[in-house]
Amino acid sequence: MGRGAKIFVVEDEALIAMELVDVLGDLGYEVCGQVARGEMALEEIPKAEPDLVLMDINLGPGIDGLEVATRLRHICEIPIIFLTAYSDTEVAAAVADTGSYAFLVKPFKPQALRANIDISLERYAGEKKLREVNQKLLESERRFRVVVEHISDALVVVDCVGQITFANERASQMFGPLQLGAKGTRFDSLVSPEWRVQVNEVVGRLFAEDSGSCHITFQGLRGDGIAIWVEAS
């Protein structure tokens, strides 16, 4: 996204607002809305569905631009660039707290405005895509857990160093409570001592050769220490 993007302007000074609208048009953007007060911004921005908002911090009577941005975050996800006449560290910190993408100190050149808009749009698009990917991963993990928790076989997932990263309820019933993660239960602790070397070799070969799957029968240890025969694949 970039040229042709829909921009909403929130600026209380009429002359600056008019100039900003003209500059945005010259740069190839579409101005989809313009208001002068914070309350109006909260009403009109969600309706206009802009790609980005340019917002002055000081908006005269009523709520300021910082408050508008904070409230907007609970209504819709839109990147915001603040416009301000001040460049001190307090302003920068206040802007950062709202989750804003950038702020420009007035007066600014059209080239600086265009650069900040395009960078903000690209950053927002990347973050949106990442959120979507993460959501899909979470949904896939949820479906995986639902499936494996309801199968009758014991299932454990092991990482490349032999740590158990997942175990379903049947596995916990068979082998006892299993601690997951980097400092959790090692898979070979579920294997009888006389079988550990062989089992570790098979598991290590799976990861080294990326061969996908194998089938092995070995003697394991139940949670109460009793040896049992285990078929693993």
PDB file of C-alpha atoms in Angstrom:
ATOM      1  CA  MET A   1       0.000   0.000   0.000  1.00  0.00           C
ATOM      2  CA  GLY A   2       1.093   3.637  -0.430  1.00  0.00           C
ATOM      3  CA  ARG A   3      -0.180   5.920  -3.158  1.00  0.00           C
ATOM      4  CA  GLY A   4      -3.957   5.889  -3.216  1.00  0.00           C
ATOM      5  CA  ALA A   5      -4.209   5.033   0.483  1.00  0.00           C
ATOM      6  CA  LYS A   6      -7.156   6.552   2.349  1.00  0.00           C
ATOM      7  CA  ILE A   7      -6.049   9.164   4.903  1.00  0.00           C
ATOM      8  CA  PHE A   8      -8.230  10.740   7.604  1.00  0.00           C
ATOM      9  CA  VAL A   9      -7.156  14.172   8.879  1.00  0.00           C
ATOM     10  CA  VAL A  10      -7.781  15.432  12.424  1.00  0.00           C
ATOM     11  CA  GLU A  11      -6.583  19.047  12.695  1.00  0.00           C
ATOM     12  CA  ASP A  12      -8.214  21.945  14.549  1.00  0.00           C
ATOM     13  CA  GLU A  13      -6.498  24.784  12.674  1.00  0.00           C
ATOM     14  CA  ALA A  14      -8.473  25.347   9.469  1.00  0.00           C
ATOM     15  CA  LEU A  15      -5.640  26.750   7.352  1.00  0.00           C
ATOM     16  CA  ILE A  16      -3.254  23.937   8.300  1.00  0.00           C
ATOM     17  CA  ALA A  17      -5.975  21.370   7.639  1.00  0.00           C
ATOM     18  CA  MET A  18      -6.671  22.813   4.168  1.00  0.00           C
ATOM     19  CA  GLU A  19      -2.978  22.824   3.308  1.00  0.00           C
ATOM     20  CA  LEU A  20      -2.562  19.279   4.594  1.00  0.00           C
ATOM     21  CA  VAL A  21      -5.476  18.051   2.467  1.00  0.00           C
ATOM     22  CA  ASP A  22      -3.947  19.706  -0.618  1.00  0.00           C
ATOM     23  CA  VAL A  23      -0.517  18.205   0.063  1.00  0.00           C
ATOM     24  CA  LEU A  24      -1.951  14.739   0.566  1.00  0.00           C
ATOM     25  CA  GLY A  25      -3.799  15.008  -2.730  1.00  0.00           C
ATOM     26  CA  ASP A  26      -0.645  16.121  -4.520  1.00  0.00           C
ATOM     27  CA  LEU A  27       1.194  13.119  -3.040  1.00  0.00           C
ATOM     28  CA  GLY A  28      -1.398  10.746  -4.449  1.00  0.00           C
ATOM     29  CA  TYR A  29      -3.370   9.911  -1.312  1.00  0.00           C
ATOM     30  CA  GLU A  30      -7.143  10.026  -0.897  1.00  0.00           C
ATOM     31  CA  VAL A  31      -8.445  12.148   1.980  1.00  0.00           C
ATOM     32  CA  CYS A  32     -11.491  10.201   3.160  1.00  0.00           C
ATOM     33  CA  GLY A  33     -12.448  12.496   6.031  1.00  0.00           C
ATOM     34  CA  GLN A  34     -11.538  15.591   8.023  1.00  0.00           C
ATOM     35  CA  VAL A  35     -12.596  16.840  11.457  1.00  0.00           C
ATOM     36  CA  ALA A  36     -11.341  19.425  13.940  1.00  0.00           C
ATOM     37  CA  ARG A  37     -12.341  17.990  17.332  1.00  0.00           C
ATOM     38  CA  GLY A  38     -11.512  14.797  19.173  1.00  0.00           C
ATOM     39  CA  GLU A  39     -15.119  13.787  19.847  1.00  0.00           C
ATOM     40  CA  MET A  40     -15.946  14.055  16.147  1.00  0.00           C
ATOM     41  CA  ALA A  41     -12.846  12.017  15.285  1.00  0.00           C
ATOM     42  CA  LEU A  42     -14.069   9.144  17.456  1.00  0.00           C
ATOM     43  CA  GLU A  43     -17.402   9.180  15.631  1.00  0.00           C
ATOM     44  CA  GLU A  44     -16.209   9.652  12.061  1.00  0.00           C
ATOM     45  CA  ILE A  45     -12.972   7.636  11.818  1.00  0.00           C
ATOM     46  CA  PRO A  46     -14.606   4.184  12.278  1.00  0.00           C
ATOM     47  CA  LYS A  47     -17.229   5.119   9.668  1.00  0.00           C
ATOM     48  CA  ALA A  48     -14.642   6.297   7.125  1.00  0.00           C
ATOM     49  CA  GLU A  49     -12.457   3.165   7.541  1.00  0.00           C
ATOM     50  CA  PRO A  50      -9.212   4.945   6.609  1.00  0.00           C
ATOM     51  CA  ASP A  51      -5.893   3.216   6.027  1.00  0.00           C
ATOM     52  CA  LEU A  52      -4.146   5.775   8.244  1.00  0.00           C
ATOM     53  CA  VAL A  53      -4.975   8.773  10.447  1.00  0.00           C
ATOM     54  CA  LEU A  54      -3.023  12.046  10.618  1.00  0.00           C
ATOM     55  CA  MET A  55      -3.883  13.617  13.963  1.00  0.00           C
ATOM     56  CA  ASP A  56      -2.853  16.820  15.673  1.00  0.00           C
ATOM     57  CA  ILE A  57      -2.184  16.373  19.385  1.00  0.00           C
ATOM     58  CA  ASN A  58      -3.758  19.656  20.486  1.00  0.00           C
ATOM     59  CA  LEU A  59      -7.348  19.799  19.263  1.00  0.00           C
ATOM     60  CA  GLY A  60      -8.715  22.741  21.220  1.00  0.00           C
ATOM     61  CA  PRO A  61     -11.690  22.223  23.563  1.00  0.00           C
ATOM     62  CA  GLY A  62     -12.504  18.635  24.447  1.00  0.00           C
ATOM     63  CA  ILE A  63     -10.291  15.575  24.314  1.00  0.00           C
ATOM     64  CA  ASP A  64      -6.863  15.803  22.693  1.00  0.00           C
ATOM     65  CA  GLY A  65      -5.350  13.629  19.988  1.00  0.00           C
ATOM     66  CA  LEU A  66      -3.588  11.380  22.474  1.00  0.00           C
ATOM     67  CA  GLU A  67      -6.876  10.502  24.162  1.00  0.00           C
ATOM     68  CA  VAL A  68      -8.536   9.939  20.781  1.00  0.00           C
ATOM     69  CA  ALA A  69      -5.789   7.478  19.811  1.00  0.00           C
ATOM     70  CA  THR A  70      -6.074   5.622  23.111  1.00  0.00           C
ATOM     71  CA  ARG A  71      -9.840   5.199  22.723  1.00  0.00           C
ATOM     72  CA  LEU A  72      -9.585   4.263  19.055  1.00  0.00           C
ATOM     73  CA  ARG A  73      -7.409   1.278  19.934  1.00  0.00           C
ATOM     74  CA  HIS A  74     -10.474  -0.272  21.608  1.00  0.00           C
ATOM     75  CA  ILE A  75     -12.649   0.370  18.552  1.00  0.00           C
ATOM     76  CA  CYS A  76     -10.552  -0.306  15.465  1.00  0.00           C
ATOM     77  CA  GLU A  77      -6.996  -1.062  14.391  1.00  0.00           C
ATOM     78  CA  ILE A  78      -5.702   1.932  12.395  1.00  0.00           C
ATOM     79  CA  PRO A  79      -2.146   3.300  12.234  1.00  0.00           C
ATOM     80  CA  ILE A  80      -1.863   6.883  13.495  1.00  0.00           C
ATOM     81  CA  ILE A  81       0.741   9.560  12.807  1.00  0.00           C
ATOM     82  CA  PHE A  82       0.653  12.496  15.206  1.00  0.00           C
ATOM     83  CA  LEU A  83       1.242  16.085  14.186  1.00  0.00           C
ATOM     84  CA  THR A  84       2.650  18.432  16.812  1.00  0.00           C
ATOM     85  CA  ALA A  85       4.385  21.770  17.180  1.00  0.00           C
ATOM     86  CA  TYR A  86       6.607  20.352  19.937  1.00  0.00           C
ATOM     87  CA  SER A  87       9.475  17.878  19.810  1.00  0.00           C
ATOM     88  CA  ASP A  88      10.426  17.389  23.484  1.00  0.00           C
ATOM     89  CA  THR A  89      10.926  13.992  25.072  1.00  0.00           C
ATOM     90  CA  GLU A  90       7.658  14.196  27.045  1.00  0.00           C
ATOM     91  CA  VAL A  91       5.677  14.487  23.824  1.00  0.00           C
ATOM     92  CA  ALA A  92       7.588  11.574  22.296  1.00  0.00           C
ATOM     93  CA  ALA A  93       6.913   9.417  25.367  1.00  0.00           C
ATOM     94  CA  ALA A  94       3.214  10.321  25.377  1.00  0.00           C
ATOM     95  CA  VAL A  95       2.934   9.469  21.686  1.00  0.00           C
ATOM     96  CA  ALA A  96       4.671   6.113  22.223  1.00  0.00           C
ATOM     97  CA  ASP A  97       2.229   5.218  25.013  1.00  0.00           C
ATOM     98  CA  THR A  98      -0.696   5.440  22.588  1.00  0.00           C
ATOM     99  CA  GLY A  99       0.809   2.878  20.213  1.00  0.00           C
ATOM    100  CA  SER A 100       1.214   5.508  17.504  1.00  0.00           C
ATOM    101  CA  TYR A 101       3.410   4.712  14.520  1.00  0.00           C
ATOM    102  CA  ALA A 102       5.180   8.093  14.259  1.00  0.00           C
ATOM    103  CA  PHE A 103       4.926  11.805  14.919  1.00  0.00           C
ATOM    104  CA  LEU A 104       5.855  14.771  12.782  1.00  0.00           C
ATOM    105  CA  VAL A 105       6.891  18.162  14.099  1.00  0.00           C
ATOM    106  CA  LYS A 106       5.198  21.068  12.314  1.00  0.00           C
ATOM    107  CA  PRO A 107       6.091  22.560   9.943  1.00  0.00           C
ATOM    108  CA  PHE A 108       7.234  19.564   7.896  1.00  0.00           C
ATOM    109  CA  LYS A 109       8.105  18.970   4.266  1.00  0.00           C
ATOM    110  CA  PRO A 110       5.864  16.931   1.951  1.00  0.00           C
ATOM    111  CA  GLN A 111       8.678  14.428   1.416  1.00  0.00           C
ATOM    112  CA  ALA A 112       8.876  13.769   5.163  1.00  0.00           C
ATOM    113  CA  LEU A 113       5.110  13.342   5.330  1.00  0.00           C
ATOM    114  CA  ARG A 114       5.106  10.883   2.447  1.00  0.00           C
ATOM    115  CA  ALA A 115       7.996   8.876   3.904  1.00  0.00           C
ATOM    116  CA  ASN A 116       6.305   8.564   7.301  1.00  0.00           C
ATOM    117  CA  ILE A 117       2.974   7.591   5.784  1.00  0.00           C
ATOM    118  CA  ASP A 118       4.461   4.920   3.543  1.00  0.00           C
ATOM    119  CA  ILE A 119       6.653   3.474   6.299  1.00  0.00           C
ATOM    120  CA  SER A 120       3.723   3.407   8.733  1.00  0.00           C
ATOM    121  CA  LEU A 121       1.478   1.671   6.201  1.00  0.00           C
ATOM    122  CA  GLU A 122       4.129  -0.944   5.443  1.00  0.00           C
ATOM    123  CA  ARG A 123       4.767  -1.543   9.136  1.00  0.00           C
ATOM    124  CA  TYR A 124       1.055  -1.887   9.861  1.00  0.00           C
ATOM    125  CA  ALA A 125       0.583  -4.323   6.958  1.00  0.00           C
ATOM    126  CA  GLY A 126       3.478  -6.442   8.238  1.00  0.00           C
ATOM    127  CA  GLU A 127       2.154  -6.470  11.797  1.00  0.00           C
ATOM    128  CA  LYS A 128      -1.346  -7.354  10.599  1.00  0.00           C
ATOM    129  CA  LYS A 129      -0.019 -10.271   8.581  1.00  0.00           C
ATOM    130  CA  LEU A 130       2.016 -11.473  11.562  1.00  0.00           C
ATOM    131  CA  ARG A 131      -1.074 -11.328  13.802  1.00  0.00           C
ATOM    132  CA  GLU A 132      -3.021 -13.365  11.265  1.00  0.00           C
ATOM    133  CA  VAL A 133      -0.259 -15.981  11.053  1.00  0.00           C
ATOM    134  CA  ASN A 134      -0.052 -16.205  14.850  1.00  0.00           C
ATOM    135  CA  GLN A 135      -3.821 -16.590  15.069  1.00  0.00           C
ATOM    136  CA  LYS A 136      -3.745 -19.434  12.553  1.00  0.00           C
ATOM    137  CA  LEU A 137      -0.952 -21.130  14.500  1.00  0.00           C
ATOM    138  CA  LEU A 138      -2.908 -20.835  17.741  1.00  0.00           C
ATOM    139  CA  GLU A 139      -5.990 -22.278  16.068  1.00  0.00           C
ATOM    140  CA  SER A 140      -3.969 -25.142  14.593  1.00  0.00           C
ATOM    141  CA  GLU A 141      -2.457 -25.888  17.992  1.00  0.00           C
ATOM    142  CA  ARG A 142      -5.913 -25.839  19.582  1.00  0.00           C
ATOM    143  CA  ARG A 143      -7.260 -28.321  17.028  1.00  0.00           C
ATOM    144  CA  PHE A 144      -4.172 -30.519  17.477  1.00  0.00           C
ATOM    145  CA  ARG A 145      -4.655 -30.617  21.238  1.00  0.00           C
ATOM    146  CA  VAL A 146      -8.351 -31.448  20.925  1.00  0.00           C
ATOM    147  CA  VAL A 147      -7.524 -34.384  18.629  1.00  0.00           C
ATOM    148  CA  VAL A 148      -4.635 -35.846  20.596  1.00  0.00           C
ATOM    149  CA  GLU A 149      -6.354 -35.523  23.961  1.00  0.00           C
ATOM    150  CA  HIS A 150      -9.143 -37.773  22.698  1.00  0.00           C
ATOM    151  CA  ILE A 151      -7.120 -40.549  21.101  1.00  0.00           C
ATOM    152  CA  SER A 152      -6.678 -43.760  23.070  1.00  0.00           C
ATOM    153  CA  ASP A 153      -2.925 -44.087  22.526  1.00  0.00           C
ATOM    154  CA  ALA A 154      -0.304 -42.332  24.617  1.00  0.00           C
ATOM    155  CA  LEU A 155       1.311 -39.484  22.691  1.00  0.00           C
ATOM    156  CA  VAL A 156       4.452 -37.561  23.539  1.00  0.00           C
ATOM    157  CA  VAL A 157       6.233 -34.977  21.391  1.00  0.00           C
ATOM    158  CA  VAL A 158      10.013 -34.794  21.760  1.00  0.00           C
ATOM    159  CA  ASP A 159      12.371 -32.040  20.621  1.00  0.00           C
ATOM    160  CA  CYS A 160      15.823 -32.496  19.072  1.00  0.00           C
ATOM    161  CA  VAL A 161      17.577 -32.731  22.452  1.00  0.00           C
ATOM    162  CA  GLY A 162      15.206 -35.330  23.860  1.00  0.00           C
ATOM    163  CA  GLN A 163      12.997 -33.098  26.018  1.00  0.00           C
ATOM    164  CA  ILE A 164       9.284 -33.822  26.071  1.00  0.00           C
ATOM    165  CA  THR A 165       7.408 -30.755  24.818  1.00  0.00           C
ATOM    166  CA  PHE A 166       3.900 -32.223  24.793  1.00  0.00           C
ATOM    167  CA  ALA A 167       2.135 -35.219  26.338  1.00  0.00           C
ATOM    168  CA  ASN A 168      -1.534 -36.108  26.156  1.00  0.00           C
ATOM    169  CA  GLU A 169      -3.597 -37.333  29.091  1.00  0.00           C
ATOM    170  CA  ARG A 170      -3.122 -41.011  28.202  1.00  0.00           C
ATOM    171  CA  ALA A 171       0.672 -40.582  28.309  1.00  0.00           C
ATOM    172  CA  SER A 172       0.450 -38.959  31.736  1.00  0.00           C
ATOM    173  CA  GLN A 173      -1.711 -41.818  32.970  1.00  0.00           C
ATOM    174  CA  MET A 174       0.782 -44.376  31.683  1.00  0.00           C
ATOM    175  CA  PHE A 175       4.078 -42.759  32.677  1.00  0.00           C
ATOM    176  CA  GLY A 176       2.995 -40.494  35.530  1.00  0.00           C
ATOM    177  CA  PRO A 177       3.153 -36.673  35.654  1.00  0.00           C
ATOM    178  CA  LEU A 178       5.446 -35.322  32.923  1.00  0.00           C
ATOM    179  CA  GLN A 179       7.147 -31.933  33.127  1.00  0.00           C
ATOM    180  CA  LEU A 180       7.231 -30.229  29.730  1.00  0.00           C
ATOM    181  CA  GLY A 181       9.761 -27.832  28.231  1.00  0.00           C
ATOM    182  CA  ALA A 182      13.494 -27.143  28.371  1.00  0.00           C
ATOM    183  CA  LYS A 183      13.863 -28.192  32.029  1.00  0.00           C
ATOM    184  CA  GLY A 184      11.195 -30.863  31.965  1.00  0.00           C
ATOM    185  CA  THR A 185      11.120 -34.637  31.607  1.00  0.00           C
ATOM    186  CA  ARG A 186      13.541 -36.250  29.172  1.00  0.00           C
ATOM    187  CA  PHE A 187      12.095 -38.890  26.889  1.00  0.00           C
ATOM    188  CA  ASP A 188      14.792 -41.425  27.746  1.00  0.00           C
ATOM    189  CA  SER A 189      13.713 -41.322  31.409  1.00  0.00           C
ATOM    190  CA  LEU A 190      10.601 -43.225  30.249  1.00  0.00           C
ATOM    191  CA  VAL A 191      12.804 -45.978  28.802  1.00  0.00           C
ATOM    192  CA  SER A 192      14.261 -48.904  30.729  1.00  0.00           C
ATOM    193  CA  PRO A 193      18.024 -48.368  31.263  1.00  0.00           C
ATOM    194  CA  GLU A 194      19.038 -51.328  29.093  1.00  0.00           C
ATOM    195  CA  TRP A 195      17.098 -49.862  26.139  1.00  0.00           C
ATOM    196  CA  ARG A 196      18.120 -46.199  26.408  1.00  0.00           C
ATOM    197  CA  VAL A 197      21.147 -46.306  24.141  1.00  0.00           C
ATOM    198  CA  GLN A 198      19.214 -47.958  21.331  1.00  0.00           C
ATOM    199  CA  VAL A 199      16.198 -45.663  21.681  1.00  0.00           C
ATOM    200  CA  ASN A 200      18.362 -42.512  21.820  1.00  0.00           C
ATOM    201  CA  GLU A 201      20.178 -43.636  18.671  1.00  0.00           C
ATOM    202  CA  VAL A 202      16.880 -44.049  16.821  1.00  0.00           C
ATOM    203  CA  VAL A 203      15.555 -40.666  17.988  1.00  0.00           C
ATOM    204  CA  GLY A 204      18.835 -38.947  17.168  1.00  0.00           C
ATOM    205  CA  ARG A 205      18.863 -40.477  13.693  1.00  0.00           C
ATOM    206  CA  LEU A 206      15.341 -39.228  13.061  1.00  0.00           C
ATOM    207  CA  PHE A 207      16.355 -35.633  13.707  1.00  0.00           C
ATOM    208  CA  ALA A 208      19.732 -35.910  11.969  1.00  0.00           C
ATOM    209  CA  GLU A 209      18.335 -37.441   8.774  1.00  0.00           C
ATOM    210  CA  ASP A 210      14.939 -35.678   8.926  1.00  0.00           C
ATOM    211  CA  SER A 211      13.503 -39.045   7.907  1.00  0.00           C
ATOM    212  CA  GLY A 212      10.010 -38.261   9.174  1.00  0.00           C
ATOM    213  CA  SER A 213       9.021 -41.448  11.033  1.00  0.00           C
ATOM    214  CA  CYS A 214      10.096 -44.857  12.256  1.00  0.00           C
ATOM    215  CA  HIS A 215       8.758 -47.793  14.266  1.00  0.00           C
ATOM    216  CA  ILE A 216      10.479 -49.179  17.347  1.00  0.00           C
ATOM    217  CA  THR A 217       9.520 -51.536  20.151  1.00  0.00           C
ATOM    218  CA  PHE A 218      11.265 -51.099  23.501  1.00  0.00           C
ATOM    219  CA  GLN A 219      10.794 -51.593  27.207  1.00  0.00           C
ATOM    220  CA  GLY A 220       9.527 -48.495  28.993  1.00  0.00           C
ATOM    221  CA  LEU A 221       8.941 -47.579  32.608  1.00  0.00           C
ATOM    222  CA  ARG A 222       5.529 -46.754  34.020  1.00  0.00           C
ATOM    223  CA  GLY A 223       5.126 -44.026  36.601  1.00  0.00           C
ATOM    224  CA  ASP A 224       5.230 -46.642  39.365  1.00  0.00           C
ATOM    225  CA  GLY A 225       8.527 -48.052  38.009  1.00  0.00           C
ATOM    226  CA  ILE A 226       7.041 -51.194  36.490  1.00  0.00           C
ATOM    227  CA  ALA A 227       8.511 -52.124  33.085  1.00  0.00           C
ATOM    228  CA  ILE A 228       6.108 -52.292  30.124  1.00  0.00           C
ATOM    229  CA  TRP A 229       6.529 -52.983  26.431  1.00  0.00           C
ATOM    230  CA  VAL A 230       6.017 -49.919  24.254  1.00  0.00           C
ATOM    231  CA  GLU A 231       5.500 -49.703  20.509  1.00  0.00           C
ATOM    232  CA  ALA A 232       6.481 -46.258  19.269  1.00  0.00           C
ATOM    233  CA  SER A 233       6.222 -44.710  15.845  1.00  0.00           C
TER     234      SER A 233
END
